[in-house]
Amino acid sequence: MESPSKIKRRSTRIIEASSTTTKTTTRRSPFLPTPFEAILLSIYPATLLLGSIFSVLSPDVRASEYNPVLQSHPPSTAPSYFAKKSNIFNQWFVKKGWAWISASYFFFLLTHPSTGPPGVFTLTPRRLRGFLRYVVVTTWWVFVTQWFFGPAIIDRGFIITGGQCELVDAAEKGKVDMDNTRQFVTGVACKAVGGKWKGGHDISGHVFLLVLGSMFLFQEVLHVVLRSSGMKEERTIVMEDGAIKSAEVEAPPQNEAEGLTQDGWLSLSVKIVLGVAGLSLFMLTMTAIYFHTWFEKLTGLIVAFGGVFVVFWLPRLNPTVRMVLGMPGI
């Protein structure tokens, strides 16, 4: 018969093992966003939903006829300055959106102390991986909006769903003299020859750009700021042996910016990045209210989230990808 002391020690070990097992099984899946990321991700569909509802309920918006071909309200009856495609924010910010996103991000990457020596062109591991994440996101933007081994994904989707340049029909009816009319397989090419791009489903390029760009900036900067404020690292990762651990285990033992004041972390570069991302959210709201159909905005959101997943979630699930792309703030 065992002594009471042995029974007590065995019970203690069982309780400790049970506690360890409980902690292991309750760790968040790397596939799931952290509470902070969940809030951030929810802002985008909420913005599109509320903007679309506002466009239905607003008497001014309903009173202005919407042209589905032009994907906008006629300038003469536009319900708001922001409902006009000619508004300065659309012309100089949205249409040049990726340039703003790129410039603000590289300013952050080269000047913020968390990535390396501020203002010094030293290639640190964090800067290299940050640049590679930018390359992946930019490649996705190019594939969707500019070129995908020919027409961009947006144009290919439009054609697959029955869309085409209106000049194709005119040429087939003999009203327009045109050789190889079906060469106009992009919206830009069609409009360049005076035609209209109509008939198919058009993924909202504005929604795609504004969501992808702002989410990229938020992910890159806010994780750095949150870590600097002493908040617990809530992201989890899959290790090579399949174990799920906190991303904290791969953080460098000595942070380059350790010891900085809060003002040092919230530097000019962070404020510029957040300003560009914030303006993107504002223009996303304007897009939700005045431009595109519900389904066009939804598909733009989904395609943008696809790029976000590859850059910021896939590394958490795959150690090999993580070695190449890294994670913001780690």
XYZ file of C-alpha atoms in Angstrom:
330
model
C 0.000 0.000 0.000
C 1.374 3.423 -1.004
C 2.124 5.987 1.610
C 0.051 9.202 1.746
C 3.095 11.246 0.669
C 3.542 9.209 -2.543
C -0.139 9.492 -3.356
C 0.057 13.254 -2.841
C 3.093 13.599 -5.146
C 1.391 11.503 -7.831
C -1.751 13.637 -7.590
C 0.355 16.769 -7.947
C 2.012 15.416 -11.111
C -1.364 14.466 -12.581
C -2.725 17.950 -11.905
C 0.356 19.572 -13.470
C 0.151 17.315 -16.534
C -3.551 18.039 -16.866
C -2.870 21.764 -16.612
C -0.177 21.543 -19.296
C -2.488 19.595 -21.594
C -5.239 22.149 -21.092
C -2.920 25.010 -21.973
C -1.756 23.206 -25.106
C -5.236 22.389 -26.344
C -6.591 25.881 -25.733
C -3.859 27.703 -27.671
C -5.324 29.684 -30.561
C -4.971 28.177 -34.017
C -2.432 30.030 -36.218
C -5.133 30.090 -38.878
C -7.336 32.328 -36.737
C -6.757 36.075 -36.319
C -5.943 37.534 -32.929
C -8.694 39.579 -31.245
C -7.008 42.758 -32.483
C -6.754 41.404 -36.035
C -10.365 40.235 -35.923
C -11.474 43.776 -35.125
C -9.264 45.159 -37.884
C -10.524 42.651 -40.447
C -14.157 43.278 -39.512
C -13.802 46.994 -40.240
C -13.673 46.341 -43.985
C -16.880 44.340 -44.546
C -18.621 46.576 -42.000
C -17.556 49.678 -43.942
C -18.784 48.239 -47.232
C -22.042 47.057 -45.697
C -22.845 50.321 -43.925
C -21.833 52.366 -46.969
C -24.068 50.303 -49.222
C -26.980 50.600 -46.785
C -26.474 54.359 -46.603
C -26.585 54.583 -50.408
C -29.960 52.836 -50.367
C -31.438 54.916 -47.559
C -30.068 58.335 -48.524
C -32.638 60.387 -50.487
C -29.860 62.285 -52.291
C -28.130 59.119 -53.487
C -31.386 57.469 -54.536
C -32.445 60.601 -56.418
C -29.302 60.484 -58.565
C -29.393 57.880 -61.320
C -26.527 55.381 -61.172
C -24.867 54.371 -64.446
C -23.742 50.724 -64.147
C -21.572 50.974 -67.257
C -19.666 54.012 -66.002
C -19.969 52.655 -62.441
C -20.748 56.111 -61.122
C -23.374 58.826 -60.915
C -23.539 61.389 -63.750
C -21.446 64.435 -62.731
C -24.394 66.775 -63.274
C -26.563 64.965 -60.716
C -23.896 63.525 -58.409
C -25.195 63.557 -54.812
C -21.808 64.539 -53.395
C -18.415 65.858 -54.385
C -17.022 62.426 -53.551
C -19.536 60.807 -55.911
C -17.705 62.374 -58.855
C -14.812 60.454 -60.351
C -13.106 63.793 -60.902
C -12.811 64.550 -57.175
C -9.239 65.324 -56.183
C -8.943 62.426 -53.737
C -9.939 59.933 -56.402
C -7.651 61.432 -59.031
C -4.568 61.986 -56.880
C -4.866 59.378 -54.156
C -6.939 56.366 -55.229
C -5.794 56.247 -58.845
C -2.197 56.545 -57.670
C -2.895 54.478 -54.580
C -0.119 51.931 -54.855
C 2.475 54.682 -55.210
C 1.283 56.235 -51.925
C 1.278 52.865 -50.198
C 4.748 52.018 -51.499
C 6.272 55.378 -50.582
C 4.875 55.388 -47.052
C 5.916 51.799 -46.409
C 9.491 52.244 -47.605
C 9.799 55.394 -45.521
C 8.764 53.308 -42.507
C 11.029 50.410 -43.453
C 14.105 52.623 -43.775
C 13.562 55.012 -40.875
C 11.812 53.149 -38.076
C 14.191 51.832 -35.389
C 12.436 48.458 -35.174
C 13.681 47.473 -38.641
C 17.274 48.653 -38.393
C 19.447 51.746 -37.936
C 17.175 54.741 -38.720
C 18.079 56.542 -41.925
C 20.942 54.164 -42.725
C 20.673 51.905 -45.774
C 21.707 48.781 -43.905
C 20.094 45.544 -45.053
C 18.926 43.921 -41.834
C 16.929 40.645 -41.733
C 13.777 42.556 -40.798
C 14.184 44.975 -43.679
C 14.839 42.163 -46.132
C 11.783 40.197 -45.037
C 9.675 43.344 -44.964
C 10.748 44.049 -48.534
C 9.876 40.489 -49.583
C 6.411 40.823 -48.050
C 5.985 44.038 -50.021
C 7.066 42.241 -53.213
C 4.465 39.504 -52.690
C 1.659 41.998 -52.020
C 2.691 44.144 -54.980
C 2.820 41.099 -57.249
C -0.738 40.250 -56.239
C -1.803 43.845 -56.980
C -0.155 43.634 -60.422
C -1.766 40.279 -61.199
C -5.239 41.461 -60.234
C -5.238 44.958 -61.724
C -2.449 45.298 -64.290
C -1.183 42.110 -65.903
C -1.539 38.369 -65.437
C 0.369 36.769 -68.302
C -1.784 38.920 -70.539
C -4.978 40.613 -69.301
C -5.225 41.186 -65.560
C -7.375 38.928 -63.370
C -10.074 41.620 -63.194
C -10.305 41.745 -67.002
C -10.190 37.972 -67.361
C -13.018 37.649 -64.850
C -15.049 40.245 -66.730
C -14.669 38.369 -70.015
C -15.377 34.950 -68.472
C -18.660 36.275 -67.051
C -19.808 37.485 -70.471
C -18.341 40.971 -70.674
C -16.650 42.530 -73.666
C -15.906 45.826 -75.341
C -19.079 47.222 -76.903
C -17.178 47.874 -80.138
C -17.017 44.119 -80.711
C -20.767 43.970 -81.361
C -20.610 47.086 -83.501
C -17.809 45.616 -85.602
C -19.611 42.317 -86.059
C -22.666 44.219 -87.314
C -20.513 46.078 -89.815
C -20.930 49.440 -88.124
C -17.273 49.747 -87.196
C -14.290 48.929 -89.380
C -11.947 47.105 -87.036
C -9.436 44.312 -87.451
C -9.381 41.565 -84.852
C -11.866 43.349 -82.619
C -11.480 40.868 -79.796
C -7.984 42.135 -79.158
C -9.602 44.664 -76.822
C -9.556 42.273 -73.913
C -8.875 44.871 -71.229
C -11.005 47.726 -70.000
C -8.167 50.179 -70.602
C -7.713 49.076 -74.221
C -11.445 49.251 -74.864
C -11.817 52.763 -73.460
C -8.695 53.896 -75.310
C -10.470 53.344 -78.648
C -13.682 55.000 -77.503
C -15.584 51.911 -76.427
C -17.322 50.935 -73.220
C -16.533 47.892 -71.114
C -19.880 46.232 -70.419
C -21.792 43.003 -69.939
C -19.797 41.052 -67.348
C -18.977 41.106 -63.660
C -16.417 43.740 -62.749
C -14.462 43.104 -59.552
C -14.166 46.464 -57.815
C -10.580 47.518 -58.373
C -10.959 50.433 -55.966
C -12.157 48.197 -53.142
C -9.391 45.713 -53.884
C -6.675 48.384 -53.853
C -7.899 50.221 -50.767
C -8.413 47.059 -48.703
C -5.178 45.347 -49.733
C -3.047 48.469 -49.351
C -4.412 49.665 -46.022
C -4.464 46.175 -44.489
C -0.850 45.677 -45.536
C 0.180 48.933 -43.863
C -1.837 48.252 -40.712
C -0.363 44.765 -40.318
C 3.190 45.952 -40.870
C 3.039 48.864 -38.442
C 0.529 48.070 -35.718
C 2.159 44.789 -34.668
C 5.389 46.718 -34.141
C 3.641 49.403 -32.104
C 1.711 46.867 -30.015
C 4.887 44.975 -29.150
C 6.595 48.210 -28.176
C 3.786 49.020 -25.765
C 4.419 45.773 -23.909
C 1.298 43.945 -25.054
C 1.433 40.162 -25.036
C 2.152 38.515 -28.393
C -1.079 36.731 -29.349
C -0.119 35.387 -32.758
C 0.662 31.677 -32.867
C 2.761 29.702 -35.332
C 3.274 26.115 -36.429
C 6.772 24.860 -35.652
C 8.722 22.375 -37.773
C 7.688 19.521 -35.486
C 4.024 20.489 -35.836
C 3.756 22.057 -32.399
C 1.791 25.284 -32.043
C 3.591 27.977 -30.095
C 3.467 31.697 -29.546
C 5.218 33.753 -32.216
C 7.213 35.193 -29.327
C 9.543 32.169 -29.463
C 10.997 33.402 -32.761
C 11.403 37.021 -31.713
C 15.055 38.117 -31.481
C 16.414 38.220 -27.916
C 17.482 41.832 -28.302
C 15.147 44.267 -30.022
C 17.004 46.904 -32.017
C 14.759 49.590 -30.572
C 14.679 48.354 -27.001
C 14.751 51.207 -24.551
C 13.109 53.735 -26.839
C 10.420 55.982 -25.453
C 6.885 55.736 -26.785
C 7.592 58.794 -28.939
C 10.443 56.877 -30.529
C 8.130 54.064 -31.565
C 5.390 56.405 -32.739
C 7.781 58.131 -35.092
C 6.973 60.245 -38.122
C 7.082 57.162 -40.349
C 4.397 55.421 -38.278
C 2.182 58.499 -38.395
C 2.586 58.783 -42.178
C 1.745 55.105 -42.699
C -1.321 55.343 -40.472
C -2.341 58.527 -42.287
C -2.204 56.808 -45.694
C -4.056 53.766 -44.332
C -6.651 55.993 -42.662
C -7.273 57.954 -45.855
C -7.646 54.627 -47.662
C -10.403 53.649 -45.236
C -12.120 56.990 -45.806
C -12.034 56.528 -49.582
C -13.251 52.957 -49.122
C -16.277 54.419 -47.363
C -16.875 56.813 -50.265
C -16.551 53.918 -52.710
C -19.028 51.881 -50.674
C -21.571 54.699 -50.805
C -21.239 56.020 -54.339
C -19.596 53.441 -56.609
C -20.046 49.835 -57.741
C -22.719 47.269 -56.969
C -22.919 45.160 -53.813
C -21.481 42.093 -55.529
C -18.643 44.007 -57.196
C -17.587 45.392 -53.827
C -17.850 41.966 -52.197
C -15.614 40.293 -54.776
C -13.102 43.127 -54.509
C -12.977 42.529 -50.754
C -12.559 38.755 -51.115
C -9.745 39.044 -53.662
C -7.933 41.553 -51.432
C -8.266 39.300 -48.388
C -6.738 36.484 -50.446
C -3.522 38.476 -50.822
C -3.541 39.418 -47.136
C -3.835 35.750 -46.156
C -0.845 34.697 -48.244
C 1.439 37.382 -46.816
C 0.388 37.469 -43.164
C -1.237 34.108 -42.358
C 0.551 31.571 -44.551
C 3.902 32.206 -42.781
C 2.250 31.315 -39.474
C 1.172 27.957 -40.883
C 4.342 27.051 -42.779
C 7.834 27.322 -41.220
C 9.524 27.373 -44.634
C 7.451 30.317 -45.837
C 8.043 32.027 -42.500
C 11.809 31.737 -42.934
C 11.496 33.717 -46.169
C 8.767 36.261 -45.423
C 9.007 36.504 -41.649
C 6.312 38.241 -39.608
C 5.876 41.952 -38.814
C 7.428 42.853 -35.483
C 9.206 39.498 -35.121
